């Protein structure tokens, strides 16, 4: 397998997608923010001084997906038709699962946008809760599903959670 972002001289290069077919492309990603039970309780009861943690994290994730090309040098600027960020509170494991979904009709995939949304939403949760919990940790950041394009459907199995 050959890397697509390297030119003949071995230098980083943006992939030319001009000749690719326009198809509907979708991607889902996830991340997990591990925290203390007390912090999870404060989030679930909306009792943190900075405000509604999940509402702010949702907006941050959506904004981040739209700014992916500004953050990751070789990503194409995309006209996303849909971005969604959702959460699941895991009281048993003291975790917040973050799930993102991105969609467009275009010539390149949206996996990086989905990953960016999930990661920035997770970072926002940490930012809003760090005053009460400095031991939070982000894990399980990965693409869980993608469709559209030349390679077709990809579905990751055996990861923490699956967003449908």
N, CA, C and O atoms as a DFTB+ gen file, in Angstrom:
656 C
 N C O
     1  1       0.838      -1.178       0.000
     2  2       0.000       0.000       0.000
     3  2       0.887       1.246       0.000
     4  3       1.885       1.315       0.717
     5  1       0.507       2.216      -0.808
     6  2       1.289       3.430      -0.941
     7  2       0.584       4.583      -0.234
     8  3      -0.638       4.708      -0.314
     9  1       1.349       5.422       0.453
    10  2       0.782       6.587       1.117
    11  2       0.302       7.588       0.076
    12  3       0.989       7.833      -0.916
    13  1      -0.877       8.168       0.296
    14  2      -1.463       9.057      -0.705
    15  2      -1.020      10.512      -0.560
    16  3      -1.161      11.284      -1.508
    17  1      -0.503      10.899       0.571
    18  2      -0.137      12.296       0.797
    19  2       1.365      12.546       0.632
    20  3       1.904      13.514       1.170
    21  1       2.022      11.677      -0.105
    22  2       3.459      11.811      -0.375
    23  2       3.639      11.837      -1.891
    24  3       3.135      10.956      -2.587
    25  1       4.353      12.838      -2.409
    26  2       4.571      12.904      -3.864
    27  2       5.786      12.058      -4.273
    28  3       6.392      11.379      -3.443
    29  1       6.124      12.113      -5.556
    30  2       7.212      11.296      -6.089
    31  2       8.564      11.613      -5.451
    32  3       9.447      10.756      -5.414
    33  1       8.728      12.829      -4.951
    34  2       9.981      13.239      -4.310
    35  2       9.989      12.931      -2.804
    36  3      10.946      13.264      -2.105
    37  1       8.927      12.302      -2.316
    38  2       8.850      11.966      -0.899
    39  2       8.398      13.117      -0.022
    40  3       8.557      13.064       1.198
    41  1       7.837      14.156      -0.624
    42  2       7.386      15.318       0.128
    43  2       5.883      15.236       0.386
    44  3       5.136      14.620      -0.374
    45  1       5.461      15.872       1.474
    46  2       4.040      15.940       1.775
    47  2       3.329      16.721       0.678
    48  3       3.822      17.753       0.223
    49  1       2.175      16.226       0.259
    50  2       1.416      16.865      -0.812
    51  2      -0.074      16.604      -0.619
    52  3      -0.478      15.542      -0.146
    53  1      -0.876      17.586      -0.992
    54  2      -2.326      17.420      -0.945
    55  2      -2.752      16.558      -2.133
    56  3      -2.278      16.765      -3.250
    57  1      -3.634      15.605      -1.901
    58  2      -4.105      14.709      -2.943
    59  2      -5.027      15.483      -3.887
    60  3      -5.873      16.258      -3.441
    61  1      -4.858      15.267      -5.196
    62  2      -5.734      15.877      -6.194
    63  2      -6.971      14.992      -6.326
    64  3      -6.871      13.838      -6.743
    65  1      -8.134      15.534      -5.970
    66  2      -9.374      14.760      -6.035
    67  2     -10.260      15.176      -7.205
    68  3     -11.408      14.740      -7.299
    69  1      -9.743      16.008      -8.089
    70  2     -10.543      16.550      -9.188
    71  2     -11.178      15.482     -10.059
    72  3     -12.291      15.673     -10.549
    73  1     -10.505      14.373     -10.262
    74  2     -11.028      13.333     -11.140
    75  2     -11.873      12.285     -10.409
    76  3     -12.380      11.357     -11.039
    77  1     -12.027      12.420      -9.107
    78  2     -12.849      11.467      -8.354
    79  2     -14.327      11.766      -8.556
    80  3     -14.722      12.917      -8.742
    81  1     -15.127      10.728      -8.518
    82  2     -16.573      10.884      -8.658
    83  2     -17.161      11.526      -7.400
    84  3     -16.691      11.290      -6.287
    85  1     -18.187      12.333      -7.598
    86  2     -18.934      12.883      -6.472
    87  2     -19.885      11.793      -5.989
    88  3     -20.737      11.327      -6.745
    89  1     -19.738      11.391      -4.733
    90  2     -20.630      10.400      -4.124
    91  2     -21.013      10.887      -2.737
    92  3     -20.349      11.753      -2.166
    93  1     -22.079      10.329      -2.205
    94  2     -22.463      10.617      -0.823
    95  2     -21.478       9.879       0.066
    96  3     -21.285       8.670      -0.061
    97  1     -20.862      10.623       0.962
    98  2     -19.856      10.059       1.853
    99  2     -20.254      10.350       3.286
   100  3     -20.662      11.462       3.622
   101  1     -20.129       9.331       4.126
   102  2     -20.486       9.452       5.529
   103  2     -19.373       8.857       6.380
   104  3     -18.675       7.935       5.957
   105  1     -19.218       9.392       7.572
   106  2     -18.263       8.806       8.520
   107  2     -18.784       9.009       9.931
   108  3     -19.425      10.013      10.242
   109  1     -18.496       8.043      10.765
   110  2     -18.820       8.101      12.190
   111  2     -17.526       7.869      12.961
   112  3     -16.676       7.076      12.556
   113  1     -17.398       8.567      14.065
   114  2     -16.227       8.390      14.932
   115  2     -16.705       8.407      16.371
   116  3     -17.837       8.790      16.669
   117  1     -15.826       7.988      17.244
   118  2     -16.146       7.992      18.667
   119  2     -14.912       8.317      19.472
   120  3     -13.783       8.212      18.991
   121  1     -15.150       8.717      20.712
   122  2     -14.097       8.901      21.705
   123  2     -14.746       8.667      23.062
   124  3     -15.970       8.648      23.187
   125  1     -13.917       8.492      24.057
   126  2     -14.413       8.240      25.413
   127  2     -13.644       9.127      26.383
   128  3     -12.413       9.153      26.371
   129  1     -14.374       9.849      27.220
   130  2     -13.738      10.674      28.249
   131  2     -13.969       9.976      29.592
   132  3     -15.097       9.865      30.072
   133  1     -12.869       9.513      30.179
   134  2     -12.931       8.834      31.468
   135  2     -12.740       9.866      32.571
   136  3     -11.897      10.756      32.462
   137  1     -13.535       9.738      33.642
   138  2     -13.521      10.736      34.713
   139  2     -13.961      10.115      36.024
   140  3     -14.313       8.937      36.080
   141  1     -13.939      10.913      37.072
   142  2     -14.399      10.426      38.368
   143  2     -15.923      10.335      38.368
   144  3     -16.587      11.044      37.613
   145  1     -16.475       9.473      39.206
   146  2     -17.938       9.392      39.308
   147  2     -18.562      10.730      39.709
   148  3     -19.655      11.067      39.254
   149  1     -17.872      11.488      40.555
   150  2     -18.401      12.786      40.983
   151  2     -18.516      13.753      39.799
   152  3     -19.499      14.485      39.683
   153  1     -17.515      13.749      38.930
   154  2     -17.540      14.622      37.763
   155  2     -18.676      14.228      36.823
   156  3     -19.390      15.092      36.314
   157  1     -18.840      12.945      36.595
   158  2     -19.929      12.478      35.744
   159  2     -21.283      12.895      36.326
   160  3     -22.187      13.292      35.592
   161  1     -21.410      12.802      37.643
   162  2     -22.650      13.208      38.300
   163  2     -22.908      14.703      38.084
   164  3     -24.036      15.100      37.792
   165  1     -21.873      15.527      38.224
   166  2     -22.021      16.968      38.001
   167  2     -22.443      17.264      36.560
   168  3     -23.267      18.147      36.322
   169  1     -21.878      16.529      35.601
   170  2     -22.271      16.711      34.201
   171  2     -23.735      16.330      34.015
   172  3     -24.508      17.079      33.418
   173  1     -24.109      15.172      34.525
   174  2     -25.475      14.675      34.311
   175  2     -26.525      15.551      34.978
   176  3     -27.663      15.623      34.513
   177  1     -26.149      16.217      36.067
   178  2     -27.077      17.094      36.784
   179  2     -26.911      18.568      36.392
   180  3     -27.541      19.448      36.978
   181  1     -26.061      18.822      35.402
   182  2     -25.805      20.174      34.897
   183  2     -25.456      21.138      36.036
   184  3     -26.042      22.214      36.157
   185  1     -24.486      20.730      36.872
   186  2     -24.126      21.511      38.043
   187  2     -22.713      22.087      37.995
   188  3     -22.191      22.520      39.022
   189  1     -22.093      22.098      36.823
   190  2     -20.765      22.694      36.730
   191  2     -20.886      24.195      36.508
   192  3     -21.781      24.658      35.801
   193  1     -19.982      24.945      37.116
   194  2     -20.055      26.408      37.057
   195  2     -19.927      26.964      35.652
   196  3     -20.461      28.035      35.364
   197  1     -19.227      26.255      34.764
   198  2     -19.051      26.757      33.399
   199  2     -20.299      26.589      32.544
   200  3     -20.368      27.150      31.451
   201  1     -21.284      25.834      33.012
   202  2     -22.519      25.683      32.256
   203  2     -22.775      24.263      31.797
   204  3     -22.217      23.306      32.334
   205  1     -23.627      24.145      30.796
   206  2     -24.058      22.855      30.262
   207  2     -22.924      22.236      29.442
   208  3     -22.715      22.593      28.282
   209  1     -22.209      21.320      30.051
   210  2     -21.010      20.732      29.451
   211  2     -21.314      20.077      28.104
   212  3     -20.600      20.312      27.129
   213  1     -22.338      19.278      28.040
   214  2     -22.611      18.535      26.814
   215  2     -23.113      19.443      25.692
   216  3     -22.802      19.204      24.525
   217  1     -23.876      20.468      26.021
   218  2     -24.336      21.409      24.984
   219  2     -23.147      22.155      24.382
   220  3     -23.062      22.314      23.165
   221  1     -22.244      22.605      25.225
   222  2     -21.065      23.324      24.732
   223  2     -20.160      22.378      23.943
   224  3     -19.645      22.756      22.891
   225  1     -19.962      21.158      24.434
   226  2     -19.124      20.176      23.733
   227  2     -19.723      19.822      22.372
   228  3     -18.985      19.631      21.404
   229  1     -21.043      19.733      22.289
   230  2     -21.703      19.433      21.007
   231  2     -21.403      20.536      19.991
   232  3     -21.008      20.248      18.861
   233  1     -21.588      21.789      20.387
   234  2     -21.323      22.912      19.483
   235  2     -19.840      22.951      19.097
   236  3     -19.507      23.197      17.938
   237  1     -18.958      22.710      20.061
   238  2     -17.517      22.706      19.771
   239  2     -17.172      21.628      18.755
   240  3     -16.381      21.869      17.842
   241  1     -17.752      20.448      18.899
   242  2     -17.496      19.359      17.953
   243  2     -17.992      19.688      16.560
   244  3     -17.308      19.405      15.576
   245  1     -19.168      20.279      16.462
   246  2     -19.714      20.662      15.159
   247  2     -18.831      21.718      14.512
   248  3     -18.498      21.611      13.332
   249  1     -18.452      22.731      15.272
   250  2     -17.571      23.781      14.737
   251  2     -16.231      23.189      14.295
   252  3     -15.695      23.563      13.252
   253  1     -15.703      22.276      15.083
   254  2     -14.405      21.676      14.764
   255  2     -14.460      20.907      13.445
   256  3     -13.540      20.998      12.632
   257  1     -15.535      20.152      13.233
   258  2     -15.657      19.405      11.980
   259  2     -15.591      20.355      10.788
   260  3     -14.966      20.046       9.774
   261  1     -16.237      21.507      10.915
   262  2     -16.247      22.480       9.820
   263  2     -14.892      23.152       9.622
   264  3     -14.647      23.735       8.566
   265  1     -14.013      23.081      10.610
   266  2     -12.695      23.718      10.545
   267  2     -11.554      22.714      10.351
   268  3     -10.388      23.085      10.486
   269  1     -11.859      21.479      10.045
   270  2     -10.833      20.437       9.950
   271  2      -9.699      20.815       9.003
   272  3      -8.529      20.610       9.327
   273  1     -10.033      21.363       7.837
   274  2      -8.986      21.721       6.865
   275  2      -8.064      22.810       7.397
   276  3      -6.920      22.913       6.953
   277  1      -8.538      23.626       8.340
   278  2      -7.685      24.649       8.959
   279  2      -6.754      24.050      10.009
   280  3      -5.717      24.629      10.330
   281  1      -7.126      22.898      10.537
   282  2      -6.366      22.272      11.619
   283  2      -5.394      21.202      11.132
   284  3      -4.312      21.042      11.696
   285  1      -5.771      20.478      10.100
   286  2      -4.960      19.364       9.597
   287  2      -4.485      19.743       8.196
   288  3      -5.298      19.827       7.274
   289  1      -3.199      19.971       8.023
   290  2      -2.672      20.635       6.830
   291  2      -3.078      20.074       5.473
   292  3      -3.310      20.862       4.556
   293  1      -3.177      18.779       5.293
   294  2      -3.416      18.232       3.962
   295  2      -4.873      17.832       3.717
   296  3      -5.179      17.187       2.714
   297  1      -5.764      18.213       4.624
   298  2      -7.188      17.943       4.420
   299  2      -7.789      18.979       3.480
   300  3      -7.423      20.154       3.506
   301  1      -8.717      18.521       2.653
   302  2      -9.420      19.427       1.750
   303  2     -10.513      20.178       2.507
   304  3     -11.148      19.603       3.391
   305  1     -10.742      21.441       2.181
   306  2     -11.906      22.128       2.747
   307  2     -13.172      21.492       2.167
   308  3     -13.291      21.342       0.951
   309  1     -14.096      21.125       3.018
   310  2     -15.285      20.408       2.560
   311  2     -16.557      21.190       2.889
   312  3     -16.620      21.948       3.857
   313  1     -17.551      20.978       2.055
   314  2     -18.866      21.565       2.273
   315  2     -19.753      20.478       2.897
   316  3     -20.464      19.759       2.195
   317  1     -19.694      20.381       4.200
   318  2     -20.434      19.340       4.910
   319  2     -21.935      19.613       4.845
   320  3     -22.372      20.752       5.010
   321  1     -22.710      18.577       4.609
   322  2     -24.159      18.741       4.594
   323  2     -24.779      18.399       5.945
   324  3     -25.905      18.804       6.236
   325  1     -24.042      17.653       6.771
   326  2     -24.557      17.263       8.088
   327  2     -23.391      16.989       9.021
   328  3     -22.423      16.328       8.644
   329  1     -23.490      17.500      10.240
   330  2     -22.572      17.143      11.326
   331  2     -23.426      16.975      12.572
   332  3     -24.235      17.843      12.900
   333  1     -23.247      15.874      13.254
   334  2     -23.955      15.629      14.510
   335  2     -22.963      15.120      15.547
   336  3     -22.042      14.367      15.230
   337  1     -23.165      15.537      16.775
   338  2     -22.358      15.063      17.904
   339  2     -23.329      14.678      19.009
   340  3     -24.182      15.472      19.403
   341  1     -23.193      13.461      19.501
   342  2     -24.058      12.960      20.566
   343  2     -23.221      12.321      21.657
   344  3     -22.034      12.050      21.478
   345  1     -23.864      12.086      22.791
   346  2     -23.165      11.595      23.974
   347  2     -23.955      10.473      24.629
   348  3     -25.180      10.405      24.536
   349  1     -23.212       9.597      25.295
   350  2     -23.819       8.574      26.146
   351  2     -23.069       8.587      27.469
   352  3     -21.844       8.466      27.498
   353  1     -23.804       8.732      28.554
   354  2     -23.198       8.710      29.882
   355  2     -23.159       7.277      30.380
   356  3     -24.190       6.608      30.455
   357  1     -21.981       6.813      30.714
   358  2     -21.767       5.459      31.220
   359  2     -21.495       5.572      32.721
   360  3     -20.355       5.787      33.133
   361  1     -22.538       5.428      33.531
   362  2     -22.377       5.592      34.973
   363  2     -21.587       4.444      35.592
   364  3     -20.887       4.644      36.584
   365  1     -21.687       3.252      35.023
   366  2     -20.934       2.106      35.544
   367  2     -19.429       2.323      35.398
   368  3     -18.663       2.062      36.325
   369  1     -19.016       2.801      34.231
   370  2     -17.594       2.988      33.959
   371  2     -17.101       4.393      34.230
   372  3     -15.908       4.669      34.105
   373  1     -18.013       5.288      34.603
   374  2     -17.681       6.690      34.858
   375  2     -17.027       7.336      33.625
   376  3     -15.915       7.860      33.679
   377  1     -17.771       7.272      32.519
   378  2     -17.265       7.758      31.244
   379  2     -18.358       8.508      30.493
   380  3     -19.550       8.266      30.684
   381  1     -17.924       9.418      29.640
   382  2     -18.814      10.015      28.652
   383  2     -18.332       9.552      27.280
   384  3     -17.206       9.842      26.878
   385  1     -19.187       8.835      26.571
   386  2     -18.880       8.418      25.202
   387  2     -19.335       9.534      24.277
   388  3     -20.439      10.062      24.413
   389  1     -18.475       9.882      23.341
   390  2     -18.739      10.938      22.370
   391  2     -18.846      10.285      20.997
   392  3     -17.970       9.516      20.600
   393  1     -19.917      10.592      20.274
   394  2     -20.149      10.017      18.955
   395  2     -20.367      11.137      17.950
   396  3     -21.151      12.054      18.194
   397  1     -19.678      11.061      16.827
   398  2     -19.845      12.083      15.795
   399  2     -20.241      11.436      14.474
   400  3     -19.953      10.269      14.209
   401  1     -20.910      12.236      13.661
   402  2     -21.364      11.804      12.341
   403  2     -21.189      12.970      11.376
   404  3     -21.603      14.091      11.674
   405  1     -20.581      12.715      10.227
   406  2     -20.405      13.729       9.194
   407  2     -20.848      13.159       7.854
   408  3     -20.668      11.976       7.567
   409  1     -21.432      14.037       7.040
   410  2     -21.946      13.609       5.729
   411  2     -21.766      14.735       4.722
   412  3     -21.817      15.917       5.063
   413  1     -21.552      14.335       3.464
   414  2     -21.521      15.277       2.344
   415  2     -21.677      14.522       1.050
   416  3     -21.581      13.295       1.015
   417  1     -21.917      15.263      -0.017
   418  2     -21.813      14.721      -1.372
   419  2     -20.567      15.381      -1.939
   420  3     -20.545      16.590      -2.165
   421  1     -19.530      14.583      -2.166
   422  2     -18.280      15.178      -2.594
   423  2     -17.308      14.169      -3.158
   424  3     -17.651      13.018      -3.428
   425  1     -16.068      14.640      -3.330
   426  2     -15.030      13.843      -3.981
   427  2     -14.010      13.256      -3.009
   428  3     -13.080      12.566      -3.426
   429  1     -14.181      13.525      -1.725
   430  2     -13.259      12.966      -0.739
   431  2     -14.026      12.678       0.546
   432  3     -15.082      13.257       0.800
   433  1     -13.481      11.782       1.341
   434  2     -14.166      11.298       2.535
   435  2     -14.203      12.297       3.672
   436  3     -13.541      13.334       3.636
   437  1     -14.989      11.965       4.680
   438  2     -15.193      12.847       5.832
   439  2     -14.722      12.215       7.146
   440  3     -15.165      12.612       8.223
   441  1     -13.815      11.219       7.049
   442  2     -13.331      10.571       8.264
   443  2     -12.605      11.542       9.188
   444  3     -12.804      11.513      10.403
   445  1     -11.778      12.390       8.625
   446  2     -11.017      13.328       9.468
   447  2     -11.937      14.336      10.138
   448  3     -11.674      14.766      11.261
   449  1     -13.005      14.715       9.464
   450  2     -13.970      15.636      10.062
   451  2     -14.694      14.973      11.235
   452  3     -14.914      15.603      12.270
   453  1     -15.060      13.716      11.072
   454  2     -15.718      12.985      12.164
   455  2     -14.765      12.817      13.349
   456  3     -15.166      12.989      14.500
   457  1     -13.511      12.483      13.067
   458  2     -12.512      12.356      14.144
   459  2     -12.261      13.686      14.839
   460  3     -12.124      13.736      16.062
   461  1     -12.200      14.755      14.068
   462  2     -11.976      16.077      14.652
   463  2     -13.147      16.472      15.541
   464  3     -12.945      17.020      16.624
   465  1     -14.360      16.203      15.097
   466  2     -15.540      16.519      15.904
   467  2     -15.515      15.766      17.231
   468  3     -15.747      16.357      18.286
   469  1     -15.234      14.463      17.180
   470  2     -15.215      13.656      18.408
   471  2     -14.090      14.093      19.343
   472  3     -14.275      14.148      20.558
   473  1     -12.925      14.405      18.775
   474  2     -11.796      14.775      19.638
   475  2     -11.996      16.154      20.265
   476  3     -11.715      16.330      21.451
   477  1     -12.470      17.125      19.504
   478  2     -12.658      18.466      20.072
   479  2     -13.826      18.485      21.058
   480  3     -13.768      19.201      22.058
   481  1     -14.870      17.724      20.799
   482  2     -15.949      17.618      21.788
   483  2     -15.404      17.024      23.091
   484  3     -15.766      17.476      24.177
   485  1     -14.541      16.022      22.984
   486  2     -13.930      15.406      24.175
   487  2     -13.027      16.398      24.904
   488  3     -13.060      16.487      26.131
   489  1     -12.230      17.134      24.154
   490  2     -11.360      18.146      24.767
   491  2     -12.183      19.227      25.472
   492  3     -11.784      19.741      26.516
   493  1     -13.324      19.559      24.895
   494  2     -14.196      20.566      25.510
   495  2     -14.762      20.066      26.826
   496  3     -14.874      20.827      27.786
   497  1     -15.118      18.793      26.875
   498  2     -15.590      18.218      28.146
   499  2     -14.495      18.361      29.200
   500  3     -14.768      18.772      30.328
   501  1     -13.274      18.029      28.841
   502  2     -12.165      18.154      29.791
   503  2     -11.969      19.608      30.197
   504  3     -11.784      19.898      31.379
   505  1     -12.008      20.520      29.239
   506  2     -11.827      21.934      29.566
   507  2     -12.882      22.423      30.547
   508  3     -12.571      23.169      31.475
   509  1     -14.104      22.015      30.350
   510  2     -15.191      22.496      31.206
   511  2     -15.200      21.840      32.581
   512  3     -15.810      22.363      33.514
   513  1     -14.525      20.695      32.712
   514  2     -14.550      19.951      33.980
   515  2     -13.205      19.946      34.716
   516  3     -13.122      19.414      35.823
   517  1     -12.171      20.513      34.137
   518  2     -10.831      20.377      34.709
   519  2     -10.697      21.009      36.088
   520  3      -9.809      20.625      36.849
   521  1     -11.543      21.955      36.427
   522  2     -11.477      22.572      37.755
   523  2     -11.874      21.598      38.863
   524  3     -11.469      21.762      40.014
   525  1     -12.670      20.581      38.508
   526  2     -13.111      19.618      39.515
   527  2     -12.465      18.242      39.356
   528  3     -12.572      17.402      40.249
   529  1     -11.791      18.006      38.222
   530  2     -11.227      16.680      37.967
   531  2     -10.023      16.798      37.034
   532  3     -10.190      16.993      35.830
   533  1      -8.851      16.685      37.562
   534  2      -7.638      16.792      36.746
   535  2      -7.169      15.451      36.199
   536  3      -6.196      15.405      35.446
   537  1      -7.830      14.369      36.555
   538  2      -7.406      13.034      36.129
   539  2      -8.169      12.498      34.925
   540  3      -8.056      11.313      34.611
   541  1      -8.938      13.334      34.248
   542  2      -9.704      12.869      33.090
   543  2      -8.768      12.418      31.972
   544  3      -7.636      12.886      31.854
   545  1      -9.269      11.504      31.165
   546  2      -8.453      10.913      30.101
   547  2      -9.346      10.636      28.899
   548  3     -10.488      10.202      29.050
   549  1      -8.814      10.891      27.699
   550  2      -9.530      10.578      26.459
   551  2      -8.966       9.270      25.894
   552  3      -7.751       9.092      25.805
   553  1      -9.858       8.369      25.520
   554  2      -9.443       7.101      24.924
   555  2     -10.416       6.719      23.804
   556  3     -11.413       7.402      23.567
   557  1     -10.108       5.629      23.135
   558  2     -10.978       5.027      22.121
   559  2     -11.341       5.966      20.965
   560  3     -12.412       5.820      20.377
   561  1     -10.475       6.922      20.631
   562  2     -10.750       7.782      19.480
   563  2     -10.495       6.987      18.207
   564  3      -9.374       6.542      17.960
   565  1     -11.538       6.810      17.400
   566  2     -11.390       6.053      16.166
   567  2     -12.579       6.279      15.244
   568  3     -13.654       6.699      15.674
   569  1     -12.360       5.993      13.976
   570  2     -13.451       5.937      13.005
   571  2     -14.158       4.609      13.223
   572  3     -13.511       3.563      13.275
   573  1     -15.467       4.641      13.349
   574  2     -16.228       3.405      13.539
   575  2     -16.962       2.967      12.279
   576  3     -17.348       1.806      12.145
   577  1     -17.151       3.912      11.352
   578  2     -17.870       3.584      10.118
   579  2     -17.538       4.628       9.064
   580  3     -17.362       5.806       9.376
   581  1     -17.456       4.194       7.825
   582  2     -17.376       5.120       6.696
   583  2     -18.023       4.471       5.492
   584  3     -18.000       3.252       5.327
   585  1     -18.597       5.313       4.660
   586  2     -19.178       4.809       3.420
   587  2     -19.032       5.860       2.336
   588  3     -18.834       7.044       2.608
   589  1     -19.137       5.394       1.100
   590  2     -18.985       6.263      -0.061
   591  2     -17.573       6.199      -0.589
   592  3     -16.642       5.838       0.131
   593  1     -17.419       6.546      -1.830
   594  2     -16.090       6.542      -2.421
   595  2     -15.700       5.206      -2.999
   596  3     -16.470       4.246      -2.978
   597  1     -14.497       5.165      -3.512
   598  2     -13.969       4.010      -4.237
   599  2     -13.848       2.766      -3.368
   600  3     -14.077       1.657      -3.849
   601  1     -13.494       2.929      -2.096
   602  2     -13.259       1.752      -1.241
   603  2     -14.518       1.230      -0.570
   604  3     -14.475       0.190       0.086
   605  1     -15.630       1.921      -0.717
   606  2     -16.896       1.412      -0.191
   607  2     -17.046       1.557       1.312
   608  3     -16.575       2.524       1.910
   609  1     -17.708       0.578       1.908
   610  2     -18.071       0.644       3.320
   611  2     -16.981       0.050       4.202
   612  3     -16.413      -1.001       3.902
   613  1     -16.708       0.745       5.288
   614  2     -15.810       0.245       6.339
   615  2     -16.592       0.280       7.640
   616  3     -17.209       1.295       7.962
   617  1     -16.577      -0.803       8.384
   618  2     -17.230      -0.873       9.690
   619  2     -16.231      -1.453      10.677
   620  3     -15.775      -2.585      10.511
   621  1     -15.891      -0.687      11.698
   622  2     -14.959      -1.160      12.722
   623  2     -15.733      -1.999      13.728
   624  3     -16.832      -1.630      14.141
   625  1     -15.169      -3.103      14.111
   626  2     -15.786      -3.967      15.102
   627  2     -14.951      -3.961      16.377
   628  3     -13.775      -3.598      16.360
   629  1     -15.559      -4.358      17.456
   630  2     -14.876      -4.568      18.734
   631  2     -14.203      -3.313      19.290
   632  3     -13.059      -3.366      19.741
   633  1     -14.907      -2.202      19.255
   634  2     -14.446      -1.003      19.952
   635  2     -15.462      -0.698      21.038
   636  3     -16.538      -1.295      21.084
   637  1     -15.116       0.227      21.900
   638  2     -15.936       0.508      23.078
   639  2     -17.425       0.546      22.866
   640  3     -18.151      -0.222      23.499
   641  1     -17.906       1.407      22.004
   642  2     -19.335       1.559      21.757
   643  2     -19.534       1.778      20.264
   644  3     -18.591       2.096      19.539
   645  1     -20.756       1.607      19.821
   646  2     -21.092       1.895      18.422
   647  2     -22.274       2.831      18.383
   648  3     -23.282       2.600      19.052
   649  1     -22.158       3.879      17.609
   650  2     -23.214       4.857      17.445
   651  2     -23.987       4.518      16.188
   652  3     -23.400       4.385      15.114
   653  1     -25.261       4.381      16.307
   654  2     -26.099       4.053      15.134
   655  2     -26.980       5.214      14.794
   656  3     -27.757       5.141      13.842
